[in-house]
mmCIF file of C-alpha atoms in Angstrom:
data_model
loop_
_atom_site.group_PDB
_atom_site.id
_atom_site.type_symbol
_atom_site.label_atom_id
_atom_site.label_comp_id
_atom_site.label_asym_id
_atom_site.label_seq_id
_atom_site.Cartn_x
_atom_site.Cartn_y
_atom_site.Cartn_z
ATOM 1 C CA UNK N 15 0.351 -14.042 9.003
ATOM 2 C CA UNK N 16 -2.376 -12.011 11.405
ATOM 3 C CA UNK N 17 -2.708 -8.757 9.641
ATOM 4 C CA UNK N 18 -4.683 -6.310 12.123
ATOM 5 C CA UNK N 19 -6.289 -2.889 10.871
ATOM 6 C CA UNK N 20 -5.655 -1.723 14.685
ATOM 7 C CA UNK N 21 -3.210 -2.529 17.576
ATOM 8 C CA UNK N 22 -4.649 -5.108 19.227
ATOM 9 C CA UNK N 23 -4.724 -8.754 18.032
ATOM 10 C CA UNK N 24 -8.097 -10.539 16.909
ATOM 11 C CA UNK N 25 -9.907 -12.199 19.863
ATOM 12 C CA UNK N 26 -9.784 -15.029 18.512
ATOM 13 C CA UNK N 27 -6.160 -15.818 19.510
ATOM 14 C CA UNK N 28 -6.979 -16.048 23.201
ATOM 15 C CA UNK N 29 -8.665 -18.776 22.567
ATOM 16 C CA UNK N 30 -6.738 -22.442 23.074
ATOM 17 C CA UNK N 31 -5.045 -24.242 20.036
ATOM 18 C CA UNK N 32 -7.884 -26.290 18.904
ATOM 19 C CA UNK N 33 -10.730 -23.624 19.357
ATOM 20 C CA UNK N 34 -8.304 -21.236 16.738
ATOM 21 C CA UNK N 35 -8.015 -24.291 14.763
ATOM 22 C CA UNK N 36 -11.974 -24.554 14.599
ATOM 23 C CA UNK N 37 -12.186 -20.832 13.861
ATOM 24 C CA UNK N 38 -9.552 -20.960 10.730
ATOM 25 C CA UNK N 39 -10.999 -24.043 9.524
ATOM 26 C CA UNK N 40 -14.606 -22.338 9.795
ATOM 27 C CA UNK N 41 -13.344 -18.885 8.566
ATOM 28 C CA UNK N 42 -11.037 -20.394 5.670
ATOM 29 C CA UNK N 43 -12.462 -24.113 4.560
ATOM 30 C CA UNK N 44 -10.556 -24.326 1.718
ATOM 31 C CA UNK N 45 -6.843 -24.398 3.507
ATOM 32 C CA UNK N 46 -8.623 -27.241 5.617
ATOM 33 C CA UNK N 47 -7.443 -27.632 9.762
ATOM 34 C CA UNK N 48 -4.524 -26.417 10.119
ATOM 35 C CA UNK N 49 -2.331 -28.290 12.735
ATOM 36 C CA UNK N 50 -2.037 -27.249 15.886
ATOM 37 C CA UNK N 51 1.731 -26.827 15.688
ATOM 38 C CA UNK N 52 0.973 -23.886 13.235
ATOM 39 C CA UNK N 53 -1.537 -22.726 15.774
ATOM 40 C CA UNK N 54 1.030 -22.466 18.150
ATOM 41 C CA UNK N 55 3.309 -20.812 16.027
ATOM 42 C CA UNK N 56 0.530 -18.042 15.069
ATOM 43 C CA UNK N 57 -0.443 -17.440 18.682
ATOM 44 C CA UNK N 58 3.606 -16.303 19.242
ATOM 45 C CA UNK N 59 3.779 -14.169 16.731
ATOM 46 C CA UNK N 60 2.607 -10.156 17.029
ATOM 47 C CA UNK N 61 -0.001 -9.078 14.107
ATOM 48 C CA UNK N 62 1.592 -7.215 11.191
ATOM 49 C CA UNK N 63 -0.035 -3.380 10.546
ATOM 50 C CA UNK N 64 -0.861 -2.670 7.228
ATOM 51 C CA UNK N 65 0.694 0.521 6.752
ATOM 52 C CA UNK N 66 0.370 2.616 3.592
ATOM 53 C CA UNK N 67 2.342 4.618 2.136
ATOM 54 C CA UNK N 68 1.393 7.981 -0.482
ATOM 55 C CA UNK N 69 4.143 10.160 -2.062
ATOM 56 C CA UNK N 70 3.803 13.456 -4.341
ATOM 57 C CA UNK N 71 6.459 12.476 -6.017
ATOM 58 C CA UNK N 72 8.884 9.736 -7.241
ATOM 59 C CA UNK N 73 11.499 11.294 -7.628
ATOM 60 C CA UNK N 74 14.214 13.859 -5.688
ATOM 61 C CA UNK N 75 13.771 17.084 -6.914
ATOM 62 C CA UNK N 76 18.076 17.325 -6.675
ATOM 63 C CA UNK N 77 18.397 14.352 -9.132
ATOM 64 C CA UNK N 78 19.780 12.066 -6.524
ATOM 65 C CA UNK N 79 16.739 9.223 -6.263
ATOM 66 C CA UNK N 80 13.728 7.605 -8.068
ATOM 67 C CA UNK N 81 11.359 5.760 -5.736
ATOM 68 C CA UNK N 82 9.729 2.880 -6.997
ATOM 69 C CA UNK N 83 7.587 -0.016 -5.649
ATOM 70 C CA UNK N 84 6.599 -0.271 -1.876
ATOM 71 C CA UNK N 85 8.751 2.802 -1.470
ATOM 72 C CA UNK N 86 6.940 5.011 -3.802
ATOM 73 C CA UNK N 87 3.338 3.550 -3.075
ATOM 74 C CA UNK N 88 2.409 0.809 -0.555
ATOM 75 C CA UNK N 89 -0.816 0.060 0.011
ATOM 76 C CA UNK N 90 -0.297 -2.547 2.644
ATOM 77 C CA UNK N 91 -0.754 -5.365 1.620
ATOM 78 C CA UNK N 92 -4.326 -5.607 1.388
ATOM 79 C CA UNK N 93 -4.987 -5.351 -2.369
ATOM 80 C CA UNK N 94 -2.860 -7.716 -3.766
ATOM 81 C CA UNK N 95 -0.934 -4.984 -6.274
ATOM 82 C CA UNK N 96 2.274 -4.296 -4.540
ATOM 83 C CA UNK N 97 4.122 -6.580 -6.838
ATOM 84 C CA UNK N 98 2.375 -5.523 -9.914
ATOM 85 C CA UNK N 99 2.448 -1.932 -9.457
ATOM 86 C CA UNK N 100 6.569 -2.494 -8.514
ATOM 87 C CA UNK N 101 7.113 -4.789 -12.186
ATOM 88 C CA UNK N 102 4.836 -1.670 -13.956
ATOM 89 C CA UNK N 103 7.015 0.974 -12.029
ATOM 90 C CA UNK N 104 10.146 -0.888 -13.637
ATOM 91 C CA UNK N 105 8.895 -1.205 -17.078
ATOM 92 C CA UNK N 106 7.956 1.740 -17.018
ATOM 93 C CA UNK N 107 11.530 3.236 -15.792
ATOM 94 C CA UNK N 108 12.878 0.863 -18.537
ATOM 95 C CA UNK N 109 11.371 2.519 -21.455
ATOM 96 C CA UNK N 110 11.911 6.281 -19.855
ATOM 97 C CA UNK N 111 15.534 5.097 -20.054
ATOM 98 C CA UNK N 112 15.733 3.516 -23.559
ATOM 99 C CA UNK N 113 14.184 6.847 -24.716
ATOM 100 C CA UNK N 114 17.492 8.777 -22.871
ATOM 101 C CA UNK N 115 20.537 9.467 -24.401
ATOM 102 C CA UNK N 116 23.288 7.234 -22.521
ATOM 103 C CA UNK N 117 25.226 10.795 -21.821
ATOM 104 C CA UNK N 118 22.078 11.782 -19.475
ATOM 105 C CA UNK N 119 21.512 11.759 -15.666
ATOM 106 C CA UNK N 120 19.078 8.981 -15.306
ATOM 107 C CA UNK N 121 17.334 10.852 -11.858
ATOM 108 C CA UNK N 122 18.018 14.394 -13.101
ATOM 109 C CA UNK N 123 16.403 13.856 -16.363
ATOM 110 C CA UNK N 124 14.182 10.489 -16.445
ATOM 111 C CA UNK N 125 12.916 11.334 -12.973
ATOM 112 C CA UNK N 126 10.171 14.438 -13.012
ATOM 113 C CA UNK N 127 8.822 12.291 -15.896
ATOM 114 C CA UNK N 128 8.538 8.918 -14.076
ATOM 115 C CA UNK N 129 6.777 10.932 -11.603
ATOM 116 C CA UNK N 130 4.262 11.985 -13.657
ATOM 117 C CA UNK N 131 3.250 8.829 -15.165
ATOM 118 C CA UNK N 132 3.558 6.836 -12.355
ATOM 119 C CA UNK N 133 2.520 9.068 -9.588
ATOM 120 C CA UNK N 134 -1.774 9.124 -10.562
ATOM 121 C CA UNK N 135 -1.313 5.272 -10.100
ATOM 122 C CA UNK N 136 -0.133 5.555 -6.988
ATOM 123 C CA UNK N 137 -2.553 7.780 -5.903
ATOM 124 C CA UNK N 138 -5.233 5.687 -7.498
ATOM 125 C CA UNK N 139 -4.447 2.639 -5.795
ATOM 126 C CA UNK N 140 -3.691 4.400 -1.527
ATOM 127 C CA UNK N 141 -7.514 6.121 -2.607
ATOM 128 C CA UNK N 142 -9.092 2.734 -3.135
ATOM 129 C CA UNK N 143 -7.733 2.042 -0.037
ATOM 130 C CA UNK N 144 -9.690 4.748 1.633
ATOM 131 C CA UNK N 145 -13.385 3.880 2.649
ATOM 132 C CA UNK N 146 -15.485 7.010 3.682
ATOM 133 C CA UNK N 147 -16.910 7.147 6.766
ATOM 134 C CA UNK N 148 -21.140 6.593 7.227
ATOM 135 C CA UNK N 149 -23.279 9.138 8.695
ATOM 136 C CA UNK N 150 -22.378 12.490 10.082
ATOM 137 C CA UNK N 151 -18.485 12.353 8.906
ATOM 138 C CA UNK N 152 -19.237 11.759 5.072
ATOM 139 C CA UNK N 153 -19.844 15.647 4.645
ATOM 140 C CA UNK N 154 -16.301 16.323 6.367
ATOM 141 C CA UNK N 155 -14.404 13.764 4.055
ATOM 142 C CA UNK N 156 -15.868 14.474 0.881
ATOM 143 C CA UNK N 157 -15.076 17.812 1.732
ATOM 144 C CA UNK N 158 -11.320 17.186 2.937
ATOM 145 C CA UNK N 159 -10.959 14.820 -0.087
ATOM 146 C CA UNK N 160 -12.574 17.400 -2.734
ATOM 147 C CA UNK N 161 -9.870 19.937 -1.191
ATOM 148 C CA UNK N 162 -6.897 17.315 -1.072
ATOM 149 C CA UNK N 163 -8.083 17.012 -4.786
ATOM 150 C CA UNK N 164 -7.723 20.770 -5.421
ATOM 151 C CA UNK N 165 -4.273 20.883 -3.615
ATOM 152 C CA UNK N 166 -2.621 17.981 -5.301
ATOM 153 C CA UNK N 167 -3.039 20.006 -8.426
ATOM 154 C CA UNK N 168 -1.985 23.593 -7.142
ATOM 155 C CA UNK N 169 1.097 22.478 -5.234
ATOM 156 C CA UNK N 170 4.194 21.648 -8.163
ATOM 157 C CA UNK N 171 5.558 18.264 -8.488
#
């Protein structure tokens, strides 16, 4: 899998079989050459975007869904925590639940509390995600992240 940070695939692709072979073999010694049949079979397929994803909440404020996983916070793929911050997200559910009585509404009354726990993690791991620009545009995003800061707190879960 190509994963591309913009729309357009890496130049290196346009390049015949055994040149990409070179490069992956260069770039990545440890997976060794790769044959050119899985060259070919690279070269056909489109780049995946790595596509975040950042939610206020986890849970519908009319008790009818909890998001967990991917769907509550994806952070593309590129940090390796998607499946550990999904199994954390269910234990984490789990012991919400054990701590209900069985006559409760699992969304209605587990939910606003899953969000809070689970929702700064979230957050934490989409702002590692986030590298500040160099130069003139560091003053603008500190100062749009200090006020996203100052929001997230203001505006009710």
């Amino acid at each position: 899998t190509i994963l591309s940070w913009n729309d357009s695939p890496p130049s290196f692709l346009e390049d015949d079989d055994e040149a990409i072979a070179q490069h992956l073999q260069q770039d990545f010694p440890s997976f060794g050459a790769p044959a050119l049949e899985s060259v070919a079979q690279l070269r056909q397929q489109r780049p995946s975007k790595a596509t975040t994803v950042r939610a206020n909440r986890y849970h519908d404020l009319e008790g009818r869904a909890l998001l967990l996983g991917d769907a509550a916070h994806s952070t593309g793929g590129t940090l390796g925590q998607g499946a550990n911050s999904a199994l954390t997200d269910a234990v984490v559910l789990d012991k919400l639940l054990q701590a209900t009585a069985p006559e409760k509404s699992v969304v209605q009354d587990v939910g606003e509390e899953f969000s809070k726990l689970r929702q700064p993690e979230g957050l934490a791991l989409w702002k590692l995600l986030q590298l500040p620009p160099k130069g003139l545009w560091a003053l603008p995003y500190t100062a749009a992240q200090f006020a996203a800061g100052l929001l997230s707190r203001a505006v009710p879960m």
